[in-house]
Amino acid sequence: MSLKTPEYVPGHGLIKGKSVLVTAAAGAGIGFAAATRAAEEGARAIVISDIHEGRLAAAVDKLKAETGLADIYGKTCNVAVENEVQALVAYAEETLGGADILINNAGLGTSKLLIEMEDDEWHKVIDVTLNGTMRMTRCMMRTMKARGQGGVIVNNASVLGWRAQKEQAHYAAAKAGVMALTRCAALEAAEFDVRINAVSPSIVLHPMLRKSASQELLEELESKEAYGRAAEAWEVANVMMFLASDYSSYMTGENVSVSSQHA
């Protein structure tokens, strides 16, 4: 069974007047969709980051052209490097006058049986996906606390933090860590009016995923979805915008599954 993708949802001003920082937003994945939705939902200014300078510049130009928002800026950052994380947050503070919302989208996935996996591959996935989210969250929490005006952090986890899948031990462990990080950091951040939540998508087909998984596996995963298809990146971004908005004002430390998998 395959059901038609729903029509694109227009913006409703959910984050009107807010400033947003999105990591790993170049390309055609969830990060770019989140930046697009942020502009469409009324963000006054946006900073996006990516590890690839050329792709980042192209993404900034595309976002400006497609959304009509002029105040969109790019800053290269490798979330596995602490100095670059600090430089990104400082850039966003200076450029935006303070980032009201951080969307932690950066992550890295590969496919490998655990018995065939070397330490280097395990550590790389963990360092980008879990440690990178921790570094960004830690730096932004410090900045938001010092600023004293509250804020919101939205992390990108995965249903693999709950569910098992072959060849994904490293990625699943990292995403389960993101879930736990979200819960624990949220309790600490609540003391200075910062909310931290996470989305956990099941499957979103984008170029990076197609590179790391076989077509056969992707078709198998899609077949397990109730709608018989993968999510569009913007469908996940919509839930991120809800969590970034005042509509979720009582939610913190939560992991929201963005999935249509069979029970």
PDB file of N, CA, C and O in Angstrom, residues 46-72:
ATOM      1  N   ILE A  46      17.766  33.679  10.544  1.00  0.00           N
ATOM      2  CA  ILE A  46      18.189  32.289  10.659  1.00  0.00           C
ATOM      3  C   ILE A  46      19.675  32.170  10.365  1.00  0.00           C
ATOM      4  O   ILE A  46      20.179  32.793   9.422  1.00  0.00           O
ATOM      5  N   VAL A  47      20.364  31.366  11.162  1.00  0.00           N
ATOM      6  CA  VAL A  47      21.730  30.948  10.850  1.00  0.00           C
ATOM      7  C   VAL A  47      21.703  29.449  10.636  1.00  0.00           C
ATOM      8  O   VAL A  47      21.140  28.714  11.452  1.00  0.00           O
ATOM      9  N   ILE A  48      22.285  28.986   9.522  1.00  0.00           N
ATOM     10  CA  ILE A  48      22.422  27.559   9.292  1.00  0.00           C
ATOM     11  C   ILE A  48      23.901  27.207   9.247  1.00  0.00           C
ATOM     12  O   ILE A  48      24.739  28.043   8.886  1.00  0.00           O
ATOM     13  N   SER A  49      24.209  25.988   9.620  1.00  0.00           N
ATOM     14  CA  SER A  49      25.598  25.529   9.580  1.00  0.00           C
ATOM     15  C   SER A  49      25.685  24.235   8.788  1.00  0.00           C
ATOM     16  O   SER A  49      24.697  23.531   8.596  1.00  0.00           O
ATOM     17  N   ASP A  50      26.874  23.926   8.350  1.00  0.00           N
ATOM     18  CA  ASP A  50      27.163  22.660   7.693  1.00  0.00           C
ATOM     19  C   ASP A  50      28.670  22.499   7.648  1.00  0.00           C
ATOM     20  O   ASP A  50      29.411  23.470   7.790  1.00  0.00           O
ATOM     21  N   ILE A  51      29.131  21.291   7.431  1.00  0.00           N
ATOM     22  CA  ILE A  51      30.564  21.039   7.371  1.00  0.00           C
ATOM     23  C   ILE A  51      31.136  21.353   5.988  1.00  0.00           C
ATOM     24  O   ILE A  51      32.332  21.566   5.837  1.00  0.00           O
ATOM     25  N   HIS A  52      30.263  21.405   4.968  1.00  0.00           N
ATOM     26  CA  HIS A  52      30.688  21.641   3.585  1.00  0.00           C
ATOM     27  C   HIS A  52      30.436  23.099   3.197  1.00  0.00           C
ATOM     28  O   HIS A  52      29.284  23.525   3.071  1.00  0.00           O
ATOM     29  N   GLU A  53      31.489  23.859   2.998  1.00  0.00           N
ATOM     30  CA  GLU A  53      31.371  25.299   2.759  1.00  0.00           C
ATOM     31  C   GLU A  53      30.579  25.626   1.492  1.00  0.00           C
ATOM     32  O   GLU A  53      29.699  26.488   1.502  1.00  0.00           O
ATOM     33  N   GLY A  54      30.903  24.954   0.386  1.00  0.00           N
ATOM     34  CA  GLY A  54      30.218  25.232  -0.869  1.00  0.00           C
ATOM     35  C   GLY A  54      28.743  24.903  -0.814  1.00  0.00           C
ATOM     36  O   GLY A  54      27.897  25.674  -1.274  1.00  0.00           O
ATOM     37  N   ARG A  55      28.440  23.743  -0.249  1.00  0.00           N
ATOM     38  CA  ARG A  55      27.044  23.330  -0.128  1.00  0.00           C
ATOM     39  C   ARG A  55      26.284  24.257   0.806  1.00  0.00           C
ATOM     40  O   ARG A  55      25.093  24.547   0.602  1.00  0.00           O
ATOM     41  N   LEU A  56      26.955  24.749   1.826  1.00  0.00           N
ATOM     42  CA  LEU A  56      26.340  25.679   2.771  1.00  0.00           C
ATOM     43  C   LEU A  56      25.977  26.988   2.090  1.00  0.00           C
ATOM     44  O   LEU A  56      24.863  27.506   2.249  1.00  0.00           O
ATOM     45  N   ALA A  57      26.893  27.540   1.306  1.00  0.00           N
ATOM     46  CA  ALA A  57      26.629  28.792   0.598  1.00  0.00           C
ATOM     47  C   ALA A  57      25.456  28.636  -0.366  1.00  0.00           C
ATOM     48  O   ALA A  57      24.596  29.521  -0.476  1.00  0.00           O
ATOM     49  N   ALA A  58      25.413  27.500  -1.050  1.00  0.00           N
ATOM     50  CA  ALA A  58      24.306  27.242  -1.974  1.00  0.00           C
ATOM     51  C   ALA A  58      22.980  27.136  -1.228  1.00  0.00           C
ATOM     52  O   ALA A  58      21.940  27.605  -1.717  1.00  0.00           O
ATOM     53  N   ALA A  59      23.015  26.535  -0.038  1.00  0.00           N
ATOM     54  CA  ALA A  59      21.796  26.387   0.755  1.00  0.00           C
ATOM     55  C   ALA A  59      21.276  27.732   1.230  1.00  0.00           C
ATOM     56  O   ALA A  59      20.063  27.979   1.231  1.00  0.00           O
ATOM     57  N   VAL A  60      22.186  28.625   1.632  1.00  0.00           N
ATOM     58  CA  VAL A  60      21.777  29.966   2.058  1.00  0.00           C
ATOM     59  C   VAL A  60      21.086  30.686   0.909  1.00  0.00           C
ATOM     60  O   VAL A  60      20.007  31.285   1.071  1.00  0.00           O
ATOM     61  N   ASP A  61      21.686  30.639  -0.275  1.00  0.00           N
ATOM     62  CA  ASP A  61      21.101  31.303  -1.453  1.00  0.00           C
ATOM     63  C   ASP A  61      19.737  30.712  -1.787  1.00  0.00           C
ATOM     64  O   ASP A  61      18.788  31.441  -2.114  1.00  0.00           O
ATOM     65  N   LYS A  62      19.633  29.396  -1.717  1.00  0.00           N
ATOM     66  CA  LYS A  62      18.371  28.730  -2.040  1.00  0.00           C
ATOM     67  C   LYS A  62      17.285  29.091  -1.030  1.00  0.00           C
ATOM     68  O   LYS A  62      16.129  29.358  -1.411  1.00  0.00           O
ATOM     69  N   LEU A  63      17.642  29.120   0.252  1.00  0.00           N
ATOM     70  CA  LEU A  63      16.674  29.490   1.281  1.00  0.00           C
ATOM     71  C   LEU A  63      16.160  30.909   1.084  1.00  0.00           C
ATOM     72  O   LEU A  63      14.956  31.171   1.198  1.00  0.00           O
ATOM     73  N   LYS A  64      17.059  31.823   0.795  1.00  0.00           N
ATOM     74  CA  LYS A  64      16.645  33.206   0.560  1.00  0.00           C
ATOM     75  C   LYS A  64      15.695  33.303  -0.626  1.00  0.00           C
ATOM     76  O   LYS A  64      14.672  34.002  -0.586  1.00  0.00           O
ATOM     77  N   ALA A  65      16.036  32.596  -1.698  1.00  0.00           N
ATOM     78  CA  ALA A  65      15.228  32.655  -2.918  1.00  0.00           C
ATOM     79  C   ALA A  65      13.857  32.024  -2.720  1.00  0.00           C
ATOM     80  O   ALA A  65      12.838  32.546  -3.201  1.00  0.00           O
ATOM     81  N   GLU A  66      13.818  30.905  -1.992  1.00  0.00           N
ATOM     82  CA  GLU A  66      12.565  30.171  -1.860  1.00  0.00           C
ATOM     83  C   GLU A  66      11.636  30.731  -0.799  1.00  0.00           C
ATOM     84  O   GLU A  66      10.416  30.604  -0.911  1.00  0.00           O
ATOM     85  N   THR A  67      12.198  31.353   0.243  1.00  0.00           N
ATOM     86  CA  THR A  67      11.355  31.840   1.337  1.00  0.00           C
ATOM     87  C   THR A  67      11.151  33.351   1.323  1.00  0.00           C
ATOM     88  O   THR A  67      10.220  33.852   1.960  1.00  0.00           O
ATOM     89  N   GLY A  68      12.042  34.077   0.635  1.00  0.00           N
ATOM     90  CA  GLY A  68      11.940  35.526   0.620  1.00  0.00           C
ATOM     91  C   GLY A  68      12.492  36.199   1.858  1.00  0.00           C
ATOM     92  O   GLY A  68      12.420  37.421   1.990  1.00  0.00           O
ATOM     93  N   LEU A  69      13.062  35.417   2.772  1.00  0.00           N
ATOM     94  CA  LEU A  69      13.661  35.979   3.983  1.00  0.00           C
ATOM     95  C   LEU A  69      15.104  36.362   3.694  1.00  0.00           C
ATOM     96  O   LEU A  69      15.905  35.521   3.296  1.00  0.00           O
ATOM     97  N   ALA A  70      15.420  37.641   3.879  1.00  0.00           N
ATOM     98  CA  ALA A  70      16.765  38.125   3.556  1.00  0.00           C
ATOM     99  C   ALA A  70      17.783  37.785   4.636  1.00  0.00           C
ATOM    100  O   ALA A  70      18.962  37.555   4.335  1.00  0.00           O
ATOM    101  N   ASP A  71      17.340  37.745   5.893  1.00  0.00           N
ATOM    102  CA  ASP A  71      18.266  37.566   7.016  1.00  0.00           C
ATOM    103  C   ASP A  71      18.534  36.085   7.291  1.00  0.00           C
ATOM    104  O   ASP A  71      18.127  35.524   8.327  1.00  0.00           O
ATOM    105  N   ILE A  72      19.214  35.450   6.343  1.00  0.00           N
ATOM    106  CA  ILE A  72      19.641  34.064   6.477  1.00  0.00           C
ATOM    107  C   ILE A  72      21.148  34.022   6.274  1.00  0.00           C
ATOM    108  O   ILE A  72      21.671  34.553   5.290  1.00  0.00           O
TER     109      ILE A  72
END
